[in-house]
Short mmCIF file of C-alpha atoms in Angstrom, two decimals:
data_model
loop_
_atom_site.label_atom_id
_atom_site.label_comp_id
_atom_site.label_asym_id
_atom_site.label_seq_id
_atom_site.Cartn_x
_atom_site.Cartn_y
_atom_site.Cartn_z
CA MET A 1 52.55 -12.52 -17.70
CA ALA A 2 54.46 -14.88 -19.79
CA ASP A 3 51.98 -17.93 -19.02
CA PRO A 4 49.36 -16.95 -17.17
CA PHE A 5 47.14 -20.26 -18.16
CA GLY A 6 49.87 -22.14 -16.51
CA GLY A 7 50.69 -19.61 -14.12
CA TYR A 8 47.14 -18.88 -12.24
CA GLY A 9 46.80 -22.52 -13.14
CA HIS A 10 49.48 -23.82 -10.68
CA LEU A 11 48.01 -21.06 -7.89
CA ARG A 12 44.36 -22.68 -8.19
CA GLU A 13 45.72 -25.92 -7.50
CA LEU A 14 47.94 -24.74 -4.82
CA ALA A 15 44.85 -23.29 -3.00
CA PRO A 16 41.91 -21.51 -3.77
CA VAL A 17 42.76 -18.07 -2.13
CA VAL A 18 46.32 -16.98 -2.68
CA ARG A 19 47.45 -13.41 -1.12
CA GLY A 20 49.46 -11.44 -4.03
CA ARG A 21 49.67 -8.15 -5.14
CA TYR A 22 48.04 -5.99 -7.80
CA LEU A 23 50.01 -4.59 -10.89
CA ASP A 24 49.92 -1.25 -8.76
CA GLY A 25 51.65 -2.72 -5.73
CA THR A 26 48.33 -2.89 -3.84
CA PRO A 27 48.23 -6.17 -1.71
CA ALA A 28 45.32 -8.43 -2.96
CA TRP A 29 43.52 -11.69 -2.49
CA PHE A 30 43.58 -13.72 -5.61
CA ILE A 31 40.65 -16.15 -5.84
CA THR A 32 41.33 -18.82 -8.29
CA ARG A 33 38.60 -21.57 -8.51
CA TYR A 34 35.26 -21.23 -10.73
CA ASP A 35 32.64 -21.88 -8.01
CA ASP A 36 34.21 -19.42 -5.80
CA VAL A 37 34.83 -16.52 -8.37
CA ARG A 38 31.28 -17.06 -9.73
CA THR A 39 29.95 -16.64 -5.98
CA LEU A 40 32.04 -13.80 -4.97
CA LEU A 41 30.73 -12.02 -8.63
CA LEU A 42 27.41 -12.38 -6.73
CA ASP A 43 28.68 -11.19 -3.33
CA ARG A 44 27.16 -7.74 -2.21
CA ARG A 45 30.03 -7.63 0.50
CA LEU A 46 32.31 -7.40 -2.22
CA VAL A 47 32.24 -3.72 -3.68
CA ASN A 48 34.03 -1.68 -6.62
CA THR A 49 34.48 1.53 -4.87
CA PRO A 50 36.56 1.83 -1.67
CA ALA A 51 34.48 4.77 -0.50
CA SER A 52 31.76 1.50 -0.14
CA VAL A 53 33.39 0.10 2.40
CA PRO A 54 32.19 1.23 6.00
CA GLY A 55 34.54 3.18 8.09
CA THR A 56 37.17 3.61 5.79
CA THR A 57 39.70 6.11 6.13
CA ASP A 58 42.59 5.05 3.65
CA GLU A 59 43.28 6.54 0.46
CA ASP A 60 41.90 5.40 -2.86
CA PRO A 61 44.05 2.84 -3.93
CA ARG A 62 42.76 3.59 -7.75
CA LEU A 63 44.26 7.04 -7.33
CA LYS A 64 48.08 4.95 -7.65
CA MET A 65 46.71 4.04 -11.02
CA MET A 66 45.49 7.53 -11.83
CA ASP A 67 49.00 8.73 -10.67
CA MET A 68 50.65 5.93 -12.89
CA LEU A 69 48.62 7.50 -15.84
CA ALA A 70 49.26 11.07 -15.19
CA ILE A 71 45.49 11.74 -15.87
CA PRO A 72 44.89 15.16 -14.43
CA GLU A 73 42.59 15.86 -11.36
CA GLU A 74 39.68 17.51 -13.18
CA LEU A 75 39.29 14.18 -15.71
CA ARG A 76 39.67 11.48 -13.31
CA PRO A 77 36.10 11.47 -12.41
CA TYR A 78 35.14 10.23 -15.89
CA LEU A 79 37.28 7.03 -15.25
CA LEU A 80 36.36 6.80 -11.42
CA GLY A 81 32.87 7.60 -12.07
CA SER A 82 31.96 5.38 -14.52
CA MET A 83 29.63 2.05 -13.67
CA LEU A 84 32.71 -0.10 -13.27
CA ASP A 85 33.44 1.71 -10.64
CA THR A 86 30.62 2.47 -8.76
CA ASP A 87 28.50 0.13 -6.35
CA PRO A 88 24.29 0.47 -5.42
CA PRO A 89 22.35 2.48 -5.37
CA GLU A 90 24.57 4.44 -7.61
CA HIS A 91 25.49 1.95 -9.72
CA THR A 92 21.64 0.49 -9.99
CA ARG A 93 20.90 4.00 -11.01
CA LEU A 94 23.13 4.43 -14.00
CA ARG A 95 22.73 1.14 -15.42
CA ARG A 96 18.83 1.39 -15.60
CA LEU A 97 19.35 4.53 -17.34
CA VAL A 98 21.76 3.20 -19.80
CA LEU A 99 19.97 -0.19 -20.28
CA ARG A 100 16.70 1.75 -21.43
CA GLU A 101 18.34 2.95 -24.23
CA PHE A 102 21.40 -0.01 -24.48
CA THR A 103 18.69 -2.75 -24.95
CA ALA A 104 18.76 -6.06 -26.94
CA ARG A 105 16.61 -4.78 -29.71
CA ARG A 106 18.94 -1.84 -30.37
CA VAL A 107 21.80 -4.46 -30.38
CA LEU A 108 19.99 -6.90 -32.89
CA ASN A 109 18.91 -3.98 -35.24
CA MET A 110 23.15 -3.24 -35.50
CA ARG A 111 23.33 -6.31 -37.08
CA PRO A 112 23.15 -5.20 -40.75
CA GLN A 113 25.18 -2.34 -39.99
CA ILE A 114 27.82 -4.61 -38.37
CA GLU A 115 27.99 -6.95 -42.02
CA ASN A 116 28.12 -3.65 -43.96
CA ILE A 117 31.33 -2.41 -41.80
CA THR A 118 32.77 -5.78 -41.63
CA LYS A 119 32.20 -6.50 -45.70
CA ARG A 120 33.77 -3.06 -46.36
CA LEU A 121 36.69 -3.82 -44.16
CA LEU A 122 37.19 -7.37 -46.25
CA ASP A 123 36.61 -5.96 -49.50
CA ALA A 124 40.04 -3.49 -48.37
CA LEU A 125 42.16 -6.21 -46.91
CA PRO A 126 44.02 -7.30 -50.22
CA GLU A 127 45.22 -3.73 -51.25
CA LEU A 128 46.55 -3.53 -47.59
CA ALA A 129 48.59 -6.58 -47.59
CA VAL A 130 52.75 -6.11 -47.43
CA ASP A 131 54.54 -8.69 -49.23
CA GLY A 132 51.45 -11.08 -49.07
CA VAL A 133 50.73 -10.25 -45.52
CA ASN A 134 47.90 -8.58 -43.30
CA ASP A 135 47.65 -7.57 -39.70
CA LEU A 136 43.99 -8.34 -39.27
CA LEU A 137 44.10 -6.56 -35.43
CA THR A 138 44.87 -3.27 -37.10
CA GLN A 139 43.38 -3.66 -40.52
CA TYR A 140 40.38 -5.80 -39.36
CA ALA A 141 39.36 -6.27 -35.60
CA TYR A 142 40.34 -2.61 -34.19
CA PRO A 143 38.53 -0.47 -37.15
CA LEU A 144 35.31 -3.04 -36.75
CA SER A 145 35.10 -2.47 -32.97
CA ILE A 146 35.57 1.38 -32.97
CA GLN A 147 33.26 1.89 -35.97
CA VAL A 148 30.33 -0.45 -34.43
CA ILE A 149 30.90 1.94 -31.21
CA CYS A 150 30.83 5.12 -33.46
CA ASP A 151 27.56 4.02 -35.22
CA LEU A 152 25.77 2.65 -32.00
CA VAL A 153 26.86 6.44 -29.88
CA GLY A 154 25.88 8.22 -33.33
CA VAL A 155 29.36 9.96 -34.10
CA PRO A 156 29.43 11.75 -37.62
CA GLY A 157 31.19 10.10 -40.73
CA PRO A 158 33.63 12.86 -40.85
CA GLU A 159 34.96 12.71 -37.26
CA ARG A 160 35.08 8.90 -36.88
CA PRO A 161 39.08 8.86 -38.14
CA LYS A 162 39.35 10.87 -34.78
CA TRP A 163 37.73 8.30 -32.81
CA GLN A 164 39.87 5.56 -34.07
CA GLU A 165 42.73 7.01 -33.48
CA TRP A 166 41.73 8.20 -29.84
CA GLY A 167 40.56 4.55 -29.28
CA GLU A 168 43.94 3.08 -30.14
CA ASP A 169 45.85 6.11 -27.89
CA LEU A 170 43.25 5.22 -25.02
CA ILE A 171 43.95 1.25 -25.08
CA THR A 172 47.79 1.68 -24.85
CA MET A 173 47.31 3.19 -21.71
CA ARG A 174 50.36 5.12 -22.24
CA PRO A 175 50.74 8.43 -20.14
CA GLU A 176 52.33 10.38 -23.18
CA ARG A 177 49.71 9.30 -25.76
CA LEU A 178 46.59 9.56 -23.00
CA ALA A 179 47.70 13.19 -22.14
CA THR A 180 46.51 14.55 -25.49
CA SER A 181 43.94 11.91 -26.61
CA PHE A 182 42.05 11.52 -23.57
CA PRO A 183 41.00 15.43 -22.89
CA ALA A 184 40.39 15.55 -27.00
CA MET A 185 37.74 12.99 -26.31
CA ILE A 186 36.22 14.38 -23.35
CA GLU A 187 35.61 17.81 -25.00
CA HIS A 188 34.77 16.36 -28.12
CA THR A 189 31.81 13.98 -26.77
CA HIS A 190 30.77 17.33 -24.96
CA ARG A 191 30.04 19.26 -28.03
CA LEU A 192 28.75 16.20 -29.75
CA ILE A 193 25.94 15.98 -26.71
CA LYS A 194 25.54 20.11 -27.33
CA GLU A 195 24.81 19.32 -31.11
CA ARG A 196 22.51 16.40 -30.67
CA ARG A 197 20.54 17.96 -28.06
CA ALA A 198 19.82 20.46 -30.86
CA ASN A 199 19.06 17.78 -33.65
CA LEU A 200 17.86 14.53 -31.80
CA THR A 201 17.95 11.41 -33.93
CA ASP A 202 17.45 7.69 -33.22
CA ASP A 203 21.06 6.88 -32.02
CA LEU A 204 22.06 5.88 -28.47
CA LEU A 205 22.97 9.49 -27.59
CA SER A 206 20.30 11.11 -28.32
CA GLY A 207 18.33 8.35 -26.36
CA LEU A 208 20.49 9.23 -23.71
CA ILE A 209 20.10 13.07 -24.12
CA ARG A 210 15.97 12.03 -24.11
CA GLY A 211 16.24 10.58 -20.85
CA GLN A 212 17.66 13.85 -19.19
CA GLU A 213 14.05 15.19 -19.33
CA ASP A 214 12.43 12.03 -17.21
CA ALA A 215 11.09 12.52 -13.97
CA ASP A 216 12.22 9.12 -12.61
CA GLY A 217 15.95 9.88 -12.86
CA ARG A 218 18.20 12.41 -14.61
CA ILE A 219 21.47 11.32 -16.18
CA SER A 220 23.79 14.30 -16.49
CA ASP A 221 25.98 15.43 -19.42
CA THR A 222 29.12 14.41 -17.26
CA GLU A 223 27.80 10.88 -16.67
CA ILE A 224 26.89 10.54 -20.42
CA VAL A 225 30.37 11.63 -21.48
CA THR A 226 31.66 8.86 -18.91
CA PHE A 227 29.58 6.13 -20.24
CA VAL A 228 30.85 7.04 -23.86
CA VAL A 229 34.30 6.79 -22.66
CA THR A 230 33.51 3.74 -21.11
CA LEU A 231 32.43 2.22 -24.23
CA VAL A 232 35.52 2.80 -25.85
CA LEU A 233 37.62 1.75 -23.10
CA ALA A 234 35.72 -1.49 -22.43
CA GLY A 235 34.17 -2.12 -25.56
CA HIS A 236 36.56 -1.35 -28.37
CA GLU A 237 39.82 -3.06 -27.14
CA THR A 238 38.49 -6.19 -25.54
CA THR A 239 36.31 -7.15 -28.85
CA ALA A 240 38.89 -6.59 -30.98
CA HIS A 241 40.88 -8.99 -28.87
CA LEU A 242 38.10 -11.50 -28.89
CA ILE A 243 38.10 -11.23 -32.46
CA SER A 244 41.73 -11.71 -33.24
CA ASN A 245 42.62 -13.92 -30.14
CA GLY A 246 39.40 -16.14 -31.68
CA THR A 247 41.25 -15.80 -35.08
CA ALA A 248 44.44 -16.94 -34.16
CA ALA A 249 42.98 -19.82 -32.06
CA LEU A 250 40.65 -21.45 -34.90
CA LEU A 251 43.97 -20.99 -37.22
CA SER A 252 45.69 -23.16 -34.83
CA HIS A 253 43.34 -25.87 -34.65
CA PRO A 254 42.37 -26.81 -37.78
CA ASP A 255 39.95 -29.42 -36.60
CA GLN A 256 38.06 -26.90 -34.82
CA LEU A 257 37.97 -24.76 -37.63
CA ASP A 258 36.93 -27.59 -40.22
CA LEU A 259 34.16 -27.79 -37.78
CA LEU A 260 33.20 -24.19 -38.23
CA ARG A 261 33.61 -23.79 -41.80
CA SER A 262 31.45 -27.20 -42.49
CA ASP A 263 28.22 -25.44 -39.73
CA PRO A 264 28.36 -22.03 -39.63
CA GLY A 265 25.62 -22.51 -37.26
CA LEU A 266 28.30 -23.36 -34.57
CA LEU A 267 29.20 -19.60 -34.36
CA PRO A 268 27.22 -18.31 -31.52
CA SER A 269 28.47 -21.65 -29.42
CA ALA A 270 32.04 -20.97 -30.91
CA VAL A 271 32.20 -17.60 -29.41
CA HIS A 272 31.24 -18.44 -26.00
CA GLU A 273 33.85 -21.33 -26.13
CA LEU A 274 36.58 -18.88 -27.43
CA MET A 275 35.85 -16.55 -24.89
CA ARG A 276 36.38 -19.09 -22.38
CA TRP A 277 39.67 -20.59 -24.11
CA CYS A 278 41.27 -17.04 -25.16
CA GLY A 279 39.04 -14.25 -23.65
CA PRO A 280 41.03 -10.63 -23.56
CA VAL A 281 40.36 -10.12 -20.01
CA HIS A 282 41.55 -12.38 -17.04
CA THR A 283 40.79 -10.67 -13.85
CA SER A 284 38.42 -8.34 -12.61
CA ARG A 285 39.20 -5.10 -11.37
CA LEU A 286 40.11 -4.46 -8.02
CA ARG A 287 37.25 -5.25 -5.44
CA TYR A 288 36.67 -4.71 -1.51
CA ALA A 289 35.83 -6.55 1.30
CA ALA A 290 32.50 -4.18 2.96
CA GLU A 291 33.05 -6.46 5.70
CA ASP A 292 34.93 -9.54 7.10
CA PHE A 293 33.98 -12.71 5.54
CA GLU A 294 35.76 -16.39 4.64
CA VAL A 295 36.33 -17.36 1.44
CA ALA A 296 37.40 -21.18 1.13
CA GLY A 297 38.32 -21.14 4.69
CA THR A 298 40.40 -17.94 3.99
CA ARG A 299 39.49 -14.61 6.31
CA ILE A 300 39.20 -11.78 4.38
CA ALA A 301 39.43 -8.27 6.38
CA ARG A 302 37.11 -5.67 5.95
CA GLY A 303 38.92 -3.25 3.71
CA GLU A 304 41.13 -5.74 2.00
CA ALA A 305 41.28 -5.82 -1.49
CA VAL A 306 40.48 -8.95 -4.03
CA LEU A 307 41.17 -9.98 -7.49
CA LEU A 308 39.05 -12.57 -9.10
CA VAL A 309 41.24 -14.42 -11.48
CA PHE A 310 38.61 -15.64 -14.93
CA VAL A 311 41.54 -17.08 -16.56
CA SER A 312 41.94 -19.51 -13.67
CA ALA A 313 38.31 -20.34 -13.20
CA ASN A 314 37.69 -20.86 -16.64
CA PHE A 315 40.01 -23.03 -16.90
CA ASP A 316 39.18 -24.96 -13.75
CA PRO A 317 38.98 -28.75 -14.20
CA ARG A 318 36.01 -28.85 -11.21
CA ARG A 319 33.96 -27.40 -13.57
CA TYR A 320 35.31 -27.95 -17.27
CA PRO A 321 36.16 -31.39 -18.43
CA ASP A 322 39.69 -31.26 -20.15
CA PRO A 323 39.47 -27.31 -20.08
CA GLU A 324 43.09 -26.87 -21.99
CA ARG A 325 40.95 -28.43 -25.09
CA LEU A 326 39.66 -25.73 -27.68
CA ASP A 327 35.98 -27.38 -28.19
CA LEU A 328 33.51 -25.77 -30.16
CA TYR A 329 30.90 -28.04 -29.00
CA ARG A 330 31.39 -27.14 -25.31
CA HIS A 331 28.51 -24.70 -25.09
CA GLN A 332 25.22 -26.04 -26.66
CA SER A 333 22.26 -24.12 -28.12
CA GLY A 334 20.06 -22.96 -25.74
CA GLN A 335 22.37 -23.43 -22.87
CA ALA A 336 22.72 -20.47 -20.01
CA GLU A 337 26.10 -18.77 -20.42
CA ASN A 338 28.68 -20.90 -17.86
CA HIS A 339 32.03 -19.24 -18.42
CA LEU A 340 33.32 -15.96 -16.54
CA GLY A 341 34.65 -14.22 -19.57
CA PHE A 342 31.69 -11.45 -19.33
CA GLY A 343 31.78 -11.81 -15.77
CA HIS A 344 28.66 -12.31 -13.51
CA GLY A 345 26.05 -10.25 -11.19
CA ILE A 346 25.10 -6.77 -10.75
CA HIS A 347 28.78 -5.99 -13.11
CA TYR A 348 27.97 -8.58 -15.85
CA CYS A 349 29.31 -6.69 -19.01
CA LEU A 350 26.70 -4.67 -20.29
CA GLY A 351 28.03 -4.59 -24.15
CA ALA A 352 28.58 -8.86 -23.98
CA SER A 353 25.49 -9.07 -26.51
CA LEU A 354 27.12 -6.78 -28.52
CA ALA A 355 30.68 -7.69 -28.16
CA ARG A 356 29.27 -11.84 -28.96
CA GLN A 357 27.58 -10.37 -32.14
CA GLU A 358 30.24 -8.37 -33.86
CA ALA A 359 32.73 -11.66 -33.01
CA GLU A 360 30.02 -14.06 -34.46
CA VAL A 361 29.80 -11.61 -37.75
CA ALA A 362 33.46 -10.79 -38.13
CA LEU A 363 34.60 -14.15 -37.71
CA GLY A 364 31.89 -16.22 -40.12
CA ALA A 365 32.62 -13.63 -42.55
CA LEU A 366 35.88 -13.61 -42.46
CA LEU A 367 36.34 -17.47 -43.08
CA GLU A 368 33.57 -17.47 -45.80
CA ARG A 369 36.01 -14.88 -47.49
CA PHE A 370 39.04 -15.84 -47.16
CA PRO A 371 38.93 -19.89 -47.49
CA ALA A 372 42.68 -20.43 -47.54
CA LEU A 373 43.35 -17.94 -44.50
CA SER A 374 46.33 -18.94 -42.41
CA LEU A 375 48.76 -17.71 -40.11
CA ALA A 376 51.73 -16.18 -41.41
CA LEU A 377 53.57 -17.42 -38.87
CA ASP A 378 54.08 -20.69 -36.88
CA PRO A 379 51.55 -20.61 -33.97
CA ALA A 380 54.47 -21.00 -31.15
CA GLU A 381 56.32 -18.24 -33.37
CA LEU A 382 53.34 -15.89 -33.14
CA GLU A 383 53.18 -16.33 -29.47
CA ARG A 384 56.46 -15.44 -28.98
CA ARG A 385 56.94 -12.87 -30.89
CA GLU A 386 53.27 -10.86 -30.82
CA ARG A 387 51.70 -11.86 -27.41
CA MET A 388 51.87 -8.72 -25.44
CA GLN A 389 52.77 -9.11 -21.41
CA LEU A 390 50.06 -7.21 -19.69
CA PRO A 391 49.08 -8.30 -16.38
CA GLY A 392 45.21 -9.32 -16.40
CA HIS A 393 44.95 -8.95 -20.15
CA TRP A 394 45.87 -11.18 -23.23
CA ARG A 395 45.92 -9.46 -26.39
CA LEU A 396 48.45 -9.50 -29.44
CA ALA A 397 50.41 -6.53 -31.10
CA LYS A 398 49.65 -7.79 -34.40
CA LEU A 399 47.84 -10.90 -36.24
CA PRO A 400 50.03 -11.71 -38.99
CA VAL A 401 47.77 -13.88 -41.95
CA THR A 402 47.84 -14.61 -45.65
CA LEU A 403 44.61 -14.15 -46.80
#
């Protein structure tokens, strides 16, 4: 946790498949090299739900995590029934129903809204400084990502402060904060669906409600709520930390920062490189072998857990020349996405295009508005004081800067 780049990198060079344990103690095979990780992301013999393993009688290991988080039994389906935790054909059905509304056109059309939210937040930053220092994570990245989700879903303006509070509580994953916020968010979203059904608009929630009447596959209220919760859990936190990690990386690499300032057209490729170099997610969720098979000469038995290590794959010298170097020219315009920051295959991040767009707008506007922006701490001190040690994640607790 102290040095996942070096630690997982050491494992990668020792072996492509390493035996270890997940954070809840579950034994797992760690897959460390780029080609193997990318291949397994496409392999249908790896499943996300233990119940999809033929003949399994073991207790679902995900329940350990539910117990650790003290999630009540009646609320667990909202976490365990998401697209992140289902397999075909159920996953295919849910993803198809959601993608009919969560389209590339809808995301592209949100750009003016994202730009307006960004402008408001940037306008407010100087007044929020304490002794000349701003925290870009709590004052910019977090508010931006949750407000974009609220715009997407269609949360009314007066209710958005509650959503920001719930989002902050959910990403802590602390049982004492989840105990009130998680049930409140579930109840509120059910109520929002009921209200919206009586007054449909053009937002995502209305589109999903309209889809309930289609003959080719209904989506239930519970499934809609589960998707909204997934958006908050998977979209709010990760996008905010992509923006904060990316800002810290650029301010720590003045040569790359100068390139971006001189050529804002580099932003799309810059976001791809930042997602590779300092993306917020370092590992997959646990996956399970649906049958016996081999990976790089190592036998993985049916039912055993597998952890795909994105951070070691994204720094694999077999795939990337000089992988430790931040290089905004690494991902050329028009080139297919080749990093694994958003995953790959049928579970590729549903909100990847929205996250990229938010990061492009947020970073571009921030650097344009504040040309003298700098870290308030030495980069090494920032890492020592503010980097959170969370298995599988790469997050700052704060990002102190001077404007």
